[in-house]
Amino acid sequence: LLQSQVESGQDHVTIDVLRFDPNQGNSKPSFVRYKIPIVPQMTVLDALQYAREQIDGTLAFNYSCEKQRCGSCAMKIGDSISLACYTPVRNGLKISPLPGFKVAKDLVVDWTPYEGRMLDLLPAGAGEKHVDGKDREIGESAATCIRCFSCVGACPTVDIKHEIGFAGPAISVMLASYIDQSSKNFVSSVEKANLEYCTRCYACNAVCPAEINIVGCIQELQKISGSEDSSANRLNEMIRGYFF
Ligand code: SF4
Ligand code: SF4
Ligand code: FES
Protein backbone atom coordinates (compact mmCIF):
# COMPACT_ATOMS: atom_id res chain seq x y z
CA LEU A 1 0.00 0.00 0.00
CA LEU A 2 2.72 2.44 0.98
CA GLN A 3 4.67 1.69 -2.19
CA SER A 4 1.57 2.48 -4.25
CA GLN A 5 1.11 5.73 -2.35
CA VAL A 6 4.68 6.71 -3.15
CA GLU A 7 4.20 5.77 -6.78
CA SER A 8 0.94 7.72 -7.01
CA GLY A 9 2.71 10.84 -5.78
CA GLN A 10 1.19 10.92 -2.27
CA ASP A 11 4.05 12.06 -0.09
CA HIS A 12 2.54 12.04 3.42
CA VAL A 13 0.48 9.83 5.69
CA THR A 14 -1.26 10.84 8.87
CA ILE A 15 -1.23 8.62 11.94
CA ASP A 16 -3.12 9.08 15.21
CA VAL A 17 -1.17 8.13 18.33
CA LEU A 18 -2.78 7.74 21.74
CA ARG A 19 -0.89 9.98 24.16
CA PHE A 20 -1.14 9.80 27.94
CA ASP A 21 1.21 10.61 30.78
CA PRO A 22 -0.12 9.23 34.08
CA ASN A 23 2.59 11.18 35.91
CA GLN A 24 0.97 14.45 34.87
CA GLY A 25 -2.09 14.93 37.06
CA ASN A 26 -4.17 16.65 34.37
CA SER A 27 -3.26 14.24 31.53
CA LYS A 28 -6.11 12.32 29.87
CA PRO A 29 -5.65 9.76 27.07
CA SER A 30 -6.22 11.44 23.70
CA PHE A 31 -5.18 10.83 20.12
CA VAL A 32 -2.68 13.22 18.58
CA ARG A 33 -2.35 13.39 14.80
CA TYR A 34 1.05 13.40 13.10
CA LYS A 35 1.75 14.08 9.43
CA ILE A 36 4.62 11.90 8.29
CA PRO A 37 6.51 12.17 4.99
CA ILE A 38 6.64 8.67 3.56
CA VAL A 39 9.40 6.67 2.00
CA PRO A 40 9.13 3.18 0.44
CA GLN A 41 9.02 0.26 2.92
CA MET A 42 8.30 2.62 5.82
CA THR A 43 7.16 0.85 8.99
CA VAL A 44 5.05 2.13 11.88
CA LEU A 45 8.27 2.30 13.92
CA ASP A 46 9.91 4.49 11.24
CA ALA A 47 6.88 6.80 11.38
CA LEU A 48 7.00 7.01 15.18
CA GLN A 49 10.72 7.74 15.06
CA TYR A 50 10.09 10.57 12.59
CA ALA A 51 7.34 11.96 14.82
CA ARG A 52 9.64 11.92 17.86
CA GLU A 53 12.72 13.27 16.09
CA GLN A 54 11.06 15.92 13.95
CA ILE A 55 7.76 16.88 15.61
CA ASP A 56 7.57 16.12 19.34
CA GLY A 57 10.54 14.79 21.33
CA THR A 58 8.29 13.86 24.26
CA LEU A 59 6.52 11.03 22.39
CA ALA A 60 7.33 7.80 24.26
CA PHE A 61 7.59 4.31 22.74
CA ASN A 62 9.93 1.34 23.09
CA TYR A 63 12.09 -0.34 20.49
CA SER A 64 15.51 -1.91 20.28
CA CYS A 65 16.41 -4.39 17.55
CA GLU A 66 14.19 -3.04 14.70
CA LYS A 67 14.30 -6.61 13.30
CA GLN A 68 11.34 -8.38 14.96
CA ARG A 69 13.63 -10.07 17.48
CA CYS A 70 13.56 -8.19 20.78
CA GLY A 71 9.78 -7.99 21.22
CA SER A 72 9.86 -4.48 22.69
CA CYS A 73 7.73 -2.67 20.09
CA ALA A 74 4.41 -4.58 20.35
CA MET A 75 1.41 -2.25 20.33
CA LYS A 76 -2.13 -1.94 19.03
CA ILE A 77 -1.94 -0.87 15.40
CA GLY A 78 -5.29 -0.34 13.70
CA ASP A 79 -7.55 -3.23 14.65
CA SER A 80 -4.80 -5.66 15.51
CA ILE A 81 -1.79 -6.09 17.77
CA SER A 82 1.59 -6.30 16.09
CA LEU A 83 5.22 -5.24 16.13
CA ALA A 84 5.77 -1.62 15.05
CA CYS A 85 9.07 -2.57 13.40
CA TYR A 86 7.31 -5.16 11.21
CA THR A 87 4.05 -3.40 10.28
CA PRO A 88 3.98 -1.15 7.22
CA VAL A 89 2.59 2.30 8.00
CA ARG A 90 -0.54 3.40 6.16
CA ASN A 91 -2.67 6.48 6.05
CA GLY A 92 -5.15 6.96 8.90
CA LEU A 93 -3.71 4.34 11.26
CA LYS A 94 -4.68 4.60 14.91
CA ILE A 95 -1.85 3.50 17.21
CA SER A 96 -2.28 2.81 20.92
CA PRO A 97 -0.45 0.92 23.68
CA LEU A 98 -0.61 -2.84 24.15
CA PRO A 99 -4.05 -3.47 25.71
CA GLY A 100 -4.42 -4.77 29.25
CA PHE A 101 -1.16 -3.40 30.67
CA LYS A 102 -0.76 -0.28 32.78
CA VAL A 103 0.47 2.63 30.68
CA ALA A 104 3.80 4.11 31.78
CA LYS A 105 3.68 6.84 29.13
CA ASP A 106 2.12 7.06 25.64
CA LEU A 107 2.94 3.72 23.95
CA VAL A 108 5.16 2.41 26.76
CA VAL A 109 3.49 -0.08 29.10
CA ASP A 110 4.60 -1.62 32.37
CA TRP A 111 5.28 -5.34 31.95
CA THR A 112 6.75 -5.70 35.43
CA PRO A 113 3.84 -7.48 37.21
CA TYR A 114 3.49 -9.98 34.39
CA GLU A 115 7.24 -10.59 34.15
CA GLY A 116 7.27 -11.02 37.95
CA ARG A 117 4.69 -13.77 37.75
CA MET A 118 6.64 -15.33 34.88
CA LEU A 119 9.68 -15.51 37.14
CA ASP A 120 7.58 -16.89 40.01
CA LEU A 121 6.31 -19.71 37.80
CA LEU A 122 9.69 -20.54 36.26
CA PRO A 123 10.10 -24.15 37.40
CA ALA A 124 13.16 -24.68 39.61
CA GLY A 125 15.82 -26.55 37.61
CA ALA A 126 13.97 -25.73 34.38
CA GLY A 127 15.66 -26.94 31.21
CA GLU A 128 18.20 -29.16 32.95
CA LYS A 129 16.67 -32.39 31.70
CA HIS A 130 16.73 -33.48 28.07
CA VAL A 131 13.24 -34.39 26.81
CA ASP A 132 12.36 -36.27 23.64
CA GLY A 133 9.46 -36.84 21.28
CA LYS A 134 6.45 -34.53 21.16
CA ASP A 135 7.51 -32.66 24.31
CA ARG A 136 10.78 -31.75 22.63
CA GLU A 137 8.95 -30.51 19.52
CA ILE A 138 6.65 -28.33 21.65
CA GLY A 139 9.57 -27.08 23.73
CA GLU A 140 11.59 -26.06 20.68
CA SER A 141 8.70 -24.17 19.13
CA ALA A 142 7.89 -22.42 22.42
CA ALA A 143 11.54 -21.43 22.81
CA THR A 144 11.24 -19.16 19.74
CA CYS A 145 9.06 -16.76 21.79
CA ILE A 146 10.46 -13.21 21.65
CA ARG A 147 8.51 -12.10 24.78
CA CYS A 148 6.64 -9.34 22.99
CA PHE A 149 3.46 -10.05 25.04
CA SER A 150 1.23 -9.40 22.01
CA CYS A 151 -0.63 -12.59 22.94
CA VAL A 152 -1.23 -11.28 26.45
CA GLY A 153 -2.61 -8.02 25.05
CA ALA A 154 -5.01 -10.04 22.89
CA CYS A 155 -6.14 -12.50 25.58
CA PRO A 156 -9.61 -11.79 27.07
CA THR A 157 -9.11 -13.87 30.21
CA VAL A 158 -5.50 -13.39 31.36
CA ASP A 159 -5.12 -11.97 34.85
CA ILE A 160 -2.42 -9.29 34.58
CA LYS A 161 -3.32 -7.16 37.56
CA HIS A 162 -3.93 -9.60 40.38
CA GLU A 163 -1.23 -12.18 39.66
CA ILE A 164 -3.40 -15.03 40.95
CA GLY A 165 -5.81 -15.99 38.12
CA PHE A 166 -5.07 -17.31 34.64
CA ALA A 167 -1.37 -16.77 33.90
CA GLY A 168 -2.16 -16.32 30.21
CA PRO A 169 -0.53 -17.21 26.91
CA ALA A 170 3.05 -15.90 27.26
CA ILE A 171 3.61 -17.63 30.61
CA SER A 172 2.07 -20.78 29.15
CA VAL A 173 4.56 -20.61 26.28
CA MET A 174 7.41 -20.08 28.74
CA LEU A 175 6.26 -23.18 30.63
CA ALA A 176 5.94 -25.16 27.40
CA SER A 177 9.52 -24.24 26.50
CA TYR A 178 10.63 -26.14 29.64
CA ILE A 179 8.12 -28.96 29.30
CA ASP A 180 9.19 -31.92 31.43
CA GLN A 181 6.35 -34.06 32.66
CA SER A 182 8.56 -36.02 35.04
CA SER A 183 9.58 -32.94 37.06
CA LYS A 184 7.54 -32.19 40.19
CA ASN A 185 8.61 -28.53 40.06
CA PHE A 186 7.38 -28.26 36.49
CA VAL A 187 3.99 -29.85 37.25
CA SER A 188 3.58 -27.57 40.28
CA SER A 189 4.24 -24.45 38.15
CA VAL A 190 1.72 -25.60 35.53
CA GLU A 191 -0.91 -26.16 38.23
CA LYS A 192 -0.35 -22.64 39.60
CA ALA A 193 -0.92 -21.13 36.13
CA ASN A 194 -4.70 -21.84 36.34
CA LEU A 195 -4.91 -22.89 32.70
CA GLU A 196 -8.54 -23.99 33.05
CA TYR A 197 -9.54 -20.36 32.38
CA CYS A 198 -8.26 -20.41 28.79
CA THR A 199 -11.34 -20.31 26.55
CA ARG A 200 -9.52 -21.51 23.42
CA CYS A 201 -10.58 -18.38 21.55
CA TYR A 202 -7.33 -18.45 19.52
CA ALA A 203 -6.87 -14.65 19.77
CA CYS A 204 -3.31 -15.26 20.99
CA ASN A 205 -2.36 -17.45 18.02
CA ALA A 206 -3.67 -14.78 15.64
CA VAL A 207 -1.22 -12.12 16.84
CA CYS A 208 1.94 -14.09 17.61
CA PRO A 209 4.78 -12.79 15.39
CA ALA A 210 6.75 -15.99 16.02
CA GLU A 211 3.78 -18.07 14.78
CA ILE A 212 3.85 -20.29 17.85
CA ASN A 213 0.81 -22.53 18.31
CA ILE A 214 0.11 -21.06 21.73
CA VAL A 215 -3.24 -22.83 22.13
CA GLY A 216 -1.51 -26.11 21.28
CA CYS A 217 1.07 -25.42 24.02
CA ILE A 218 -1.73 -24.70 26.51
CA GLN A 219 -3.57 -27.89 25.56
CA GLU A 220 -0.44 -29.95 26.20
CA LEU A 221 0.06 -28.24 29.56
CA GLN A 222 -3.59 -28.78 30.45
CA LYS A 223 -3.11 -32.52 29.99
CA ILE A 224 -0.40 -32.32 32.65
CA SER A 225 -2.43 -30.26 35.13
CA GLY A 226 -5.64 -32.22 34.49
CA SER A 227 -7.54 -29.08 33.40
CA GLU A 228 -7.96 -30.18 29.80
CA ASP A 229 -11.67 -30.79 30.25
CA SER A 230 -12.47 -27.61 32.18
CA SER A 231 -15.87 -25.97 31.92
CA ALA A 232 -14.45 -23.00 29.97
CA ASN A 233 -13.04 -25.35 27.37
CA ARG A 234 -16.20 -27.42 27.17
CA LEU A 235 -18.27 -24.27 26.66
CA ASN A 236 -15.97 -23.03 23.92
CA GLU A 237 -15.93 -26.38 22.13
CA MET A 238 -19.76 -26.40 22.26
CA ILE A 239 -19.90 -22.90 20.74
CA ARG A 240 -17.41 -23.89 18.03
CA GLY A 241 -19.39 -27.04 17.31
CA TYR A 242 -22.57 -24.98 17.00
CA PHE A 243 -21.25 -22.36 14.61
CA PHE A 244 -18.69 -24.24 12.51
S1 SF4 B 1 -6.88 -19.11 23.49
FE1 SF4 B 1 -6.68 -18.96 25.73
S2 SF4 B 1 -4.68 -17.97 26.06
FE2 SF4 B 1 -5.24 -17.65 23.90
S3 SF4 B 1 -6.23 -15.63 23.87
FE3 SF4 B 1 -7.87 -17.17 24.08
S4 SF4 B 1 -8.18 -17.39 26.30
FE4 SF4 B 1 -6.21 -16.35 26.02
S1 SF4 C 1 4.08 -16.34 22.37
FE1 SF4 C 1 4.24 -15.07 20.54
S2 SF4 C 1 2.93 -13.28 20.96
FE2 SF4 C 1 3.31 -14.31 22.91
S3 SF4 C 1 5.08 -13.28 23.81
FE3 SF4 C 1 5.88 -15.03 22.65
S4 SF4 C 1 6.32 -14.26 20.61
FE4 SF4 C 1 5.03 -12.73 21.59
S1 FES D 1 12.18 -3.26 17.78
FE1 FES D 1 12.68 -5.32 18.37
S2 FES D 1 10.89 -6.42 17.85
FE2 FES D 1 10.47 -4.42 17.11
GROMACS .gro file of N, CA, C and O in nm, residues 15 17 34 36-37 42-67 73 75 84-85 89 95 107:
model
  152
   15ILE      N    1  -0.098   0.968   1.095
   15ILE     CA    2  -0.123   0.862   1.194
   15ILE      C    3  -0.175   0.928   1.322
   15ILE      O    4  -0.140   1.044   1.351
   17VAL      N    5  -0.184   0.887   1.725
   17VAL     CA    6  -0.117   0.813   1.833
   17VAL      C    7  -0.182   0.850   1.966
   17VAL      O    8  -0.199   0.968   1.997
   34TYR      N    9  -0.026   1.303   1.364
   34TYR     CA   10   0.105   1.340   1.310
   34TYR      C   11   0.104   1.320   1.159
   34TYR      O   12   0.054   1.218   1.109
   36ILE      N   13   0.330   1.251   0.847
   36ILE     CA   14   0.462   1.190   0.829
   36ILE      C   15   0.496   1.181   0.680
   36ILE      O   16   0.419   1.120   0.602
   37PRO      N   17   0.608   1.236   0.638
   37PRO     CA   18   0.651   1.217   0.499
   37PRO      C   19   0.691   1.071   0.477
   37PRO      O   20   0.764   1.015   0.559
   42MET      N   21   0.832   0.199   0.449
   42MET     CA   22   0.830   0.262   0.582
   42MET      C   23   0.742   0.181   0.679
   42MET      O   24   0.631   0.142   0.645
   43THR      N   25   0.793   0.158   0.797
   43THR     CA   26   0.716   0.085   0.899
   43THR      C   27   0.652   0.184   0.998
   43THR      O   28   0.688   0.303   1.000
   44VAL      N   29   0.564   0.131   1.082
   44VAL     CA   30   0.505   0.213   1.188
   44VAL      C   31   0.616   0.267   1.279
   44VAL      O   32   0.613   0.382   1.320
   45LEU      N   33   0.717   0.183   1.306
   45LEU     CA   34   0.827   0.230   1.392
   45LEU      C   35   0.901   0.347   1.326
   45LEU      O   36   0.933   0.446   1.393
   46ASP      N   37   0.925   0.337   1.195
   46ASP     CA   38   0.991   0.449   1.124
   46ASP      C   39   0.908   0.577   1.141
   46ASP      O   40   0.962   0.686   1.164
   47ALA      N   41   0.776   0.562   1.127
   47ALA     CA   42   0.688   0.680   1.138
   47ALA      C   43   0.693   0.739   1.279
   47ALA      O   44   0.699   0.861   1.296
   48LEU      N   45   0.693   0.652   1.379
   48LEU     CA   46   0.700   0.701   1.518
   48LEU      C   47   0.834   0.770   1.543
   48LEU      O   48   0.842   0.873   1.612
   49GLN      N   49   0.940   0.713   1.489
   49GLN     CA   50   1.072   0.774   1.506
   49GLN      C   51   1.075   0.913   1.442
   49GLN      O   52   1.129   1.008   1.499
   50TYR      N   53   1.015   0.925   1.324
   50TYR     CA   54   1.009   1.057   1.259
   50TYR      C   55   0.932   1.155   1.348
   50TYR      O   56   0.977   1.268   1.370
   51ALA      N   57   0.817   1.107   1.399
   51ALA     CA   58   0.734   1.196   1.482
   51ALA      C   59   0.813   1.243   1.604
   51ALA      O   60   0.808   1.361   1.641
   52ARG      N   61   0.889   1.153   1.666
   52ARG     CA   62   0.964   1.192   1.786
   52ARG      C   63   1.083   1.283   1.751
   52ARG      O   64   1.111   1.379   1.822
   53GLU      N   65   1.150   1.250   1.642
   53GLU     CA   66   1.272   1.327   1.609
   53GLU      C   67   1.239   1.464   1.549
   53GLU      O   68   1.311   1.561   1.572
   54GLN      N   69   1.131   1.470   1.472
   54GLN     CA   70   1.106   1.592   1.395
   54GLN      C   71   0.987   1.675   1.446
   54GLN      O   72   0.975   1.792   1.410
   55ILE      N   73   0.898   1.614   1.524
   55ILE     CA   74   0.776   1.688   1.561
   55ILE      C   75   0.764   1.707   1.712
   55ILE      O   76   0.745   1.820   1.758
   56ASP      N   77   0.776   1.599   1.789
   56ASP     CA   78   0.757   1.612   1.934
   56ASP      C   79   0.847   1.513   2.007
   56ASP      O   80   0.818   1.393   2.012
   57GLY      N   81   0.955   1.564   2.065
   57GLY     CA   82   1.054   1.479   2.133
   57GLY      C   83   1.003   1.412   2.258
   57GLY      O   84   1.071   1.327   2.315
   58THR      N   85   0.881   1.448   2.303
   58THR     CA   86   0.829   1.386   2.426
   58THR      C   87   0.750   1.258   2.398
   58THR      O   88   0.705   1.192   2.491
   59LEU      N   89   0.729   1.224   2.272
   59LEU     CA   90   0.652   1.103   2.239
   59LEU      C   91   0.729   0.979   2.286
   59LEU      O   92   0.844   0.958   2.248
   60ALA      N   93   0.663   0.896   2.367
   60ALA     CA   94   0.733   0.780   2.426
   60ALA      C   95   0.688   0.649   2.362
   60ALA      O   96   0.568   0.624   2.348
   61PHE      N   97   0.785   0.568   2.322
   61PHE     CA   98   0.759   0.431   2.274
   61PHE      C   99   0.888   0.353   2.289
   61PHE      O  100   0.996   0.410   2.299
   62ASN      N  101   0.875   0.221   2.292
   62ASN     CA  102   0.993   0.134   2.309
   62ASN      C  103   1.032   0.068   2.178
   62ASN      O  104   0.946   0.028   2.100
   63TYR      N  105   1.159   0.051   2.158
   63TYR     CA  106   1.209  -0.034   2.049
   63TYR      C  107   1.356  -0.061   2.077
   63TYR      O  108   1.419   0.008   2.156
   64SER      N  109   1.408  -0.164   2.013
   64SER     CA  110   1.551  -0.191   2.028
   64SER      C  111   1.609  -0.247   1.899
   64SER      O  112   1.685  -0.181   1.830
   65CYS      N  113   1.571  -0.371   1.865
   65CYS     CA  114   1.641  -0.439   1.755
   65CYS      C  115   1.600  -0.389   1.617
   65CYS      O  116   1.680  -0.392   1.523
   66GLU      N  117   1.477  -0.343   1.600
   66GLU     CA  118   1.419  -0.304   1.470
   66GLU      C  119   1.415  -0.420   1.371
   66GLU      O  120   1.405  -0.401   1.251
   67LYS      N  121   1.427  -0.543   1.420
   67LYS     CA  122   1.430  -0.661   1.330
   67LYS      C  123   1.337  -0.772   1.377
   67LYS      O  124   1.364  -0.889   1.355
   73CYS      N  125   0.855  -0.369   2.077
   73CYS     CA  126   0.773  -0.267   2.009
   73CYS      C  127   0.631  -0.313   1.982
   73CYS      O  128   0.565  -0.258   1.893
   75MET      N  129   0.243  -0.325   1.999
   75MET     CA  130   0.141  -0.225   2.033
   75MET      C  131   0.015  -0.251   1.952
   75MET      O  132   0.014  -0.340   1.866
   84ALA      N  133   0.566  -0.286   1.583
   84ALA     CA  134   0.577  -0.162   1.505
   84ALA      C  135   0.689  -0.172   1.401
   84ALA      O  136   0.681  -0.112   1.294
   85CYS      N  137   0.794  -0.250   1.432
   85CYS     CA  138   0.907  -0.257   1.340
   85CYS      C  139   0.881  -0.352   1.223
   85CYS      O  140   0.962  -0.365   1.133
   89VAL      N  141   0.347   0.120   0.761
   89VAL     CA  142   0.259   0.230   0.800
   89VAL      C  143   0.160   0.255   0.686
   89VAL      O  144   0.189   0.223   0.571
   95ILE      N  145  -0.288   0.428   1.650
   95ILE     CA  146  -0.185   0.350   1.721
   95ILE      C  147  -0.201   0.375   1.871
   95ILE      O  148  -0.204   0.490   1.915
  107LEU      N  149   0.300   0.510   2.444
  107LEU     CA  150   0.294   0.372   2.395
  107LEU      C  151   0.378   0.276   2.478
  107LEU      O  152   0.391   0.158   2.444
   0.00000   0.00000   0.00000
